[in-house]
């Protein structure tokens, strides 16, 4: 009686089944909340730092330890930047600069706290798309990363370490 021919398993398959598959299985059990917090912190930092370049009189950088608590106003040259380089349609440069500076300060705080997270992430996604289409179209790799993080927060929410979760548990 002839034994059916079996192909010897390839070393890569053996490696995957013996070592990689269990690692991948463990990755399926990573808790979402710490990952969501890292995503929230990271994307908030990106927009906050951008917003800080647009204002004077108010500076907070917890990493460098820079603090200036005053009344913020648009930095010199910011309106000119919106007028000469950014070329946003429909909005006058003064309004666009003010809205960008305001959005890049308020929305990151909301995201970091996990407050109105999905709405804040949606607003920052809209800002990201405007930047991609009208301001820096060649920076699609960077904007793709931002969009991915924001879409994760929009679709999955802020995680358990958030004001949204606390409010949901308290009132529902």
PDB file of C-alpha atoms in Angstrom, residues 11-133:
ATOM      1  CA  UNK A  11      10.685  26.235   7.385  1.00  0.00           C
ATOM      2  CA  UNK A  12       8.762  29.508   7.215  1.00  0.00           C
ATOM      3  CA  UNK A  13       5.490  27.710   7.942  1.00  0.00           C
ATOM      4  CA  UNK A  14       7.126  25.900  10.834  1.00  0.00           C
ATOM      5  CA  UNK A  15       8.488  29.164  12.174  1.00  0.00           C
ATOM      6  CA  UNK A  16       5.078  30.805  11.899  1.00  0.00           C
ATOM      7  CA  UNK A  17       3.203  27.954  13.554  1.00  0.00           C
ATOM      8  CA  UNK A  18       5.784  27.413  16.266  1.00  0.00           C
ATOM      9  CA  UNK A  19       6.718  30.949  17.245  1.00  0.00           C
ATOM     10  CA  UNK A  20       4.911  33.701  15.351  1.00  0.00           C
ATOM     11  CA  UNK A  21       1.332  32.427  15.608  1.00  0.00           C
ATOM     12  CA  UNK A  22       1.340  32.409  19.429  1.00  0.00           C
ATOM     13  CA  UNK A  23       2.796  35.947  19.441  1.00  0.00           C
ATOM     14  CA  UNK A  24       0.108  37.111  17.013  1.00  0.00           C
ATOM     15  CA  UNK A  25      -2.541  35.464  19.222  1.00  0.00           C
ATOM     16  CA  UNK A  26      -1.231  37.400  22.233  1.00  0.00           C
ATOM     17  CA  UNK A  27      -1.381  40.641  20.239  1.00  0.00           C
ATOM     18  CA  UNK A  28      -5.107  40.019  19.772  1.00  0.00           C
ATOM     19  CA  UNK A  29      -5.445  40.490  23.528  1.00  0.00           C
ATOM     20  CA  UNK A  30      -3.738  43.878  23.822  1.00  0.00           C
ATOM     21  CA  UNK A  31      -6.017  46.119  25.877  1.00  0.00           C
ATOM     22  CA  UNK A  32      -7.542  48.932  23.854  1.00  0.00           C
ATOM     23  CA  UNK A  33      -7.600  51.665  26.507  1.00  0.00           C
ATOM     24  CA  UNK A  34      -3.816  52.169  26.813  1.00  0.00           C
ATOM     25  CA  UNK A  35      -3.510  52.098  23.014  1.00  0.00           C
ATOM     26  CA  UNK A  36      -6.328  54.621  22.672  1.00  0.00           C
ATOM     27  CA  UNK A  37      -4.699  56.867  25.272  1.00  0.00           C
ATOM     28  CA  UNK A  38      -1.402  56.744  23.374  1.00  0.00           C
ATOM     29  CA  UNK A  39      -3.261  57.591  20.158  1.00  0.00           C
ATOM     30  CA  UNK A  40      -5.093  60.460  21.875  1.00  0.00           C
ATOM     31  CA  UNK A  41      -1.924  61.848  23.449  1.00  0.00           C
ATOM     32  CA  UNK A  42       0.072  61.592  20.225  1.00  0.00           C
ATOM     33  CA  UNK A  43      -2.450  63.212  17.894  1.00  0.00           C
ATOM     34  CA  UNK A  44      -3.245  65.890  20.477  1.00  0.00           C
ATOM     35  CA  UNK A  45       0.468  66.735  20.708  1.00  0.00           C
ATOM     36  CA  UNK A  46       0.758  67.097  16.928  1.00  0.00           C
ATOM     37  CA  UNK A  47      -2.072  69.609  16.681  1.00  0.00           C
ATOM     38  CA  UNK A  48      -1.252  71.393  19.962  1.00  0.00           C
ATOM     39  CA  UNK A  49       2.338  72.014  18.855  1.00  0.00           C
ATOM     40  CA  UNK A  50       1.119  73.335  15.518  1.00  0.00           C
ATOM     41  CA  UNK A  51      -1.312  75.625  17.306  1.00  0.00           C
ATOM     42  CA  UNK A  52       1.456  76.912  19.564  1.00  0.00           C
ATOM     43  CA  UNK A  53       3.339  78.182  16.496  1.00  0.00           C
ATOM     44  CA  UNK A  54       0.333  80.337  15.609  1.00  0.00           C
ATOM     45  CA  UNK A  55      -0.036  82.229  18.912  1.00  0.00           C
ATOM     46  CA  UNK A  56       1.934  84.509  21.193  1.00  0.00           C
ATOM     47  CA  UNK A  57       1.285  85.266  24.836  1.00  0.00           C
ATOM     48  CA  UNK A  58       0.292  81.717  25.744  1.00  0.00           C
ATOM     49  CA  UNK A  59       2.645  78.735  25.692  1.00  0.00           C
ATOM     50  CA  UNK A  60       2.418  75.372  27.394  1.00  0.00           C
ATOM     51  CA  UNK A  61       4.844  72.570  26.626  1.00  0.00           C
ATOM     52  CA  UNK A  62       4.890  69.898  29.322  1.00  0.00           C
ATOM     53  CA  UNK A  63       7.862  68.124  27.715  1.00  0.00           C
ATOM     54  CA  UNK A  64      10.220  71.122  27.624  1.00  0.00           C
ATOM     55  CA  UNK A  65       8.699  72.747  30.719  1.00  0.00           C
ATOM     56  CA  UNK A  66       7.819  75.955  28.881  1.00  0.00           C
ATOM     57  CA  UNK A  67       4.898  77.854  30.404  1.00  0.00           C
ATOM     58  CA  UNK A  68       3.621  81.318  29.580  1.00  0.00           C
ATOM     59  CA  UNK A  69       0.118  81.942  30.801  1.00  0.00           C
ATOM     60  CA  UNK A  70      -1.129  85.097  29.175  1.00  0.00           C
ATOM     61  CA  UNK A  71      -3.870  86.140  26.814  1.00  0.00           C
ATOM     62  CA  UNK A  72      -3.160  84.458  23.461  1.00  0.00           C
ATOM     63  CA  UNK A  73      -3.130  86.410  20.222  1.00  0.00           C
ATOM     64  CA  UNK A  74      -2.079  85.470  16.718  1.00  0.00           C
ATOM     65  CA  UNK A  75       1.674  85.447  16.251  1.00  0.00           C
ATOM     66  CA  UNK A  76       3.302  87.919  13.911  1.00  0.00           C
ATOM     67  CA  UNK A  77       3.213  86.681  10.337  1.00  0.00           C
ATOM     68  CA  UNK A  78       0.548  84.013  10.829  1.00  0.00           C
ATOM     69  CA  UNK A  79      -2.114  85.861   8.845  1.00  0.00           C
ATOM     70  CA  UNK A  80       0.484  86.526   6.121  1.00  0.00           C
ATOM     71  CA  UNK A  81       1.221  82.794   6.031  1.00  0.00           C
ATOM     72  CA  UNK A  82      -2.458  82.022   5.498  1.00  0.00           C
ATOM     73  CA  UNK A  83      -2.610  84.719   2.840  1.00  0.00           C
ATOM     74  CA  UNK A  84       0.537  83.888   0.880  1.00  0.00           C
ATOM     75  CA  UNK A  85       1.257  80.180   1.380  1.00  0.00           C
ATOM     76  CA  UNK A  86      -1.859  78.328   2.518  1.00  0.00           C
ATOM     77  CA  UNK A  87      -4.402  79.774   0.044  1.00  0.00           C
ATOM     78  CA  UNK A  88      -7.503  78.321   1.670  1.00  0.00           C
ATOM     79  CA  UNK A  89     -10.643  78.747  -0.406  1.00  0.00           C
ATOM     80  CA  UNK A  90     -13.743  80.512   0.922  1.00  0.00           C
ATOM     81  CA  UNK A  91     -12.190  81.886   4.132  1.00  0.00           C
ATOM     82  CA  UNK A  92     -10.428  85.220   4.550  1.00  0.00           C
ATOM     83  CA  UNK A  93      -6.872  84.692   5.895  1.00  0.00           C
ATOM     84  CA  UNK A  94      -7.629  86.437   9.222  1.00  0.00           C
ATOM     85  CA  UNK A  95     -10.574  84.135   9.924  1.00  0.00           C
ATOM     86  CA  UNK A  96      -8.745  81.010   8.735  1.00  0.00           C
ATOM     87  CA  UNK A  97      -5.732  81.776  10.958  1.00  0.00           C
ATOM     88  CA  UNK A  98      -7.936  82.439  13.969  1.00  0.00           C
ATOM     89  CA  UNK A  99     -10.021  79.290  13.450  1.00  0.00           C
ATOM     90  CA  UNK A 100      -6.923  77.151  12.913  1.00  0.00           C
ATOM     91  CA  UNK A 101      -5.226  78.474  16.069  1.00  0.00           C
ATOM     92  CA  UNK A 102      -8.400  78.025  18.097  1.00  0.00           C
ATOM     93  CA  UNK A 103      -9.078  74.529  16.757  1.00  0.00           C
ATOM     94  CA  UNK A 104      -5.477  73.435  17.280  1.00  0.00           C
ATOM     95  CA  UNK A 105      -5.741  74.414  20.939  1.00  0.00           C
ATOM     96  CA  UNK A 106      -9.263  73.429  21.967  1.00  0.00           C
ATOM     97  CA  UNK A 107      -9.699  70.154  20.070  1.00  0.00           C
ATOM     98  CA  UNK A 108      -6.429  68.569  21.260  1.00  0.00           C
ATOM     99  CA  UNK A 109      -7.386  69.281  24.880  1.00  0.00           C
ATOM    100  CA  UNK A 110     -10.736  67.571  24.314  1.00  0.00           C
ATOM    101  CA  UNK A 111      -9.024  64.611  22.616  1.00  0.00           C
ATOM    102  CA  UNK A 112      -6.439  64.283  25.380  1.00  0.00           C
ATOM    103  CA  UNK A 113      -9.125  64.308  28.067  1.00  0.00           C
ATOM    104  CA  UNK A 114     -11.312  61.972  26.054  1.00  0.00           C
ATOM    105  CA  UNK A 115     -14.149  64.492  26.065  1.00  0.00           C
ATOM    106  CA  UNK A 116     -16.406  64.579  22.986  1.00  0.00           C
ATOM    107  CA  UNK A 117     -13.653  62.468  21.494  1.00  0.00           C
ATOM    108  CA  UNK A 118     -15.398  61.281  18.356  1.00  0.00           C
ATOM    109  CA  UNK A 119     -16.600  64.794  17.449  1.00  0.00           C
ATOM    110  CA  UNK A 120     -13.228  66.343  18.201  1.00  0.00           C
ATOM    111  CA  UNK A 121     -11.437  63.686  16.151  1.00  0.00           C
ATOM    112  CA  UNK A 122     -13.895  64.266  13.295  1.00  0.00           C
ATOM    113  CA  UNK A 123     -13.144  68.001  13.378  1.00  0.00           C
ATOM    114  CA  UNK A 124      -9.389  67.347  13.357  1.00  0.00           C
ATOM    115  CA  UNK A 125      -9.861  64.880  10.510  1.00  0.00           C
ATOM    116  CA  UNK A 126     -11.610  67.647   8.577  1.00  0.00           C
ATOM    117  CA  UNK A 127      -8.685  69.961   9.327  1.00  0.00           C
ATOM    118  CA  UNK A 128      -6.265  67.253   8.205  1.00  0.00           C
ATOM    119  CA  UNK A 129      -8.108  66.853   4.909  1.00  0.00           C
ATOM    120  CA  UNK A 130      -8.058  70.612   4.291  1.00  0.00           C
ATOM    121  CA  UNK A 131      -4.324  70.700   5.015  1.00  0.00           C
ATOM    122  CA  UNK A 132      -3.756  67.742   2.692  1.00  0.00           C
ATOM    123  CA  UNK A 133      -5.821  69.064  -0.211  1.00  0.00           C
TER     124      UNK A 133
END
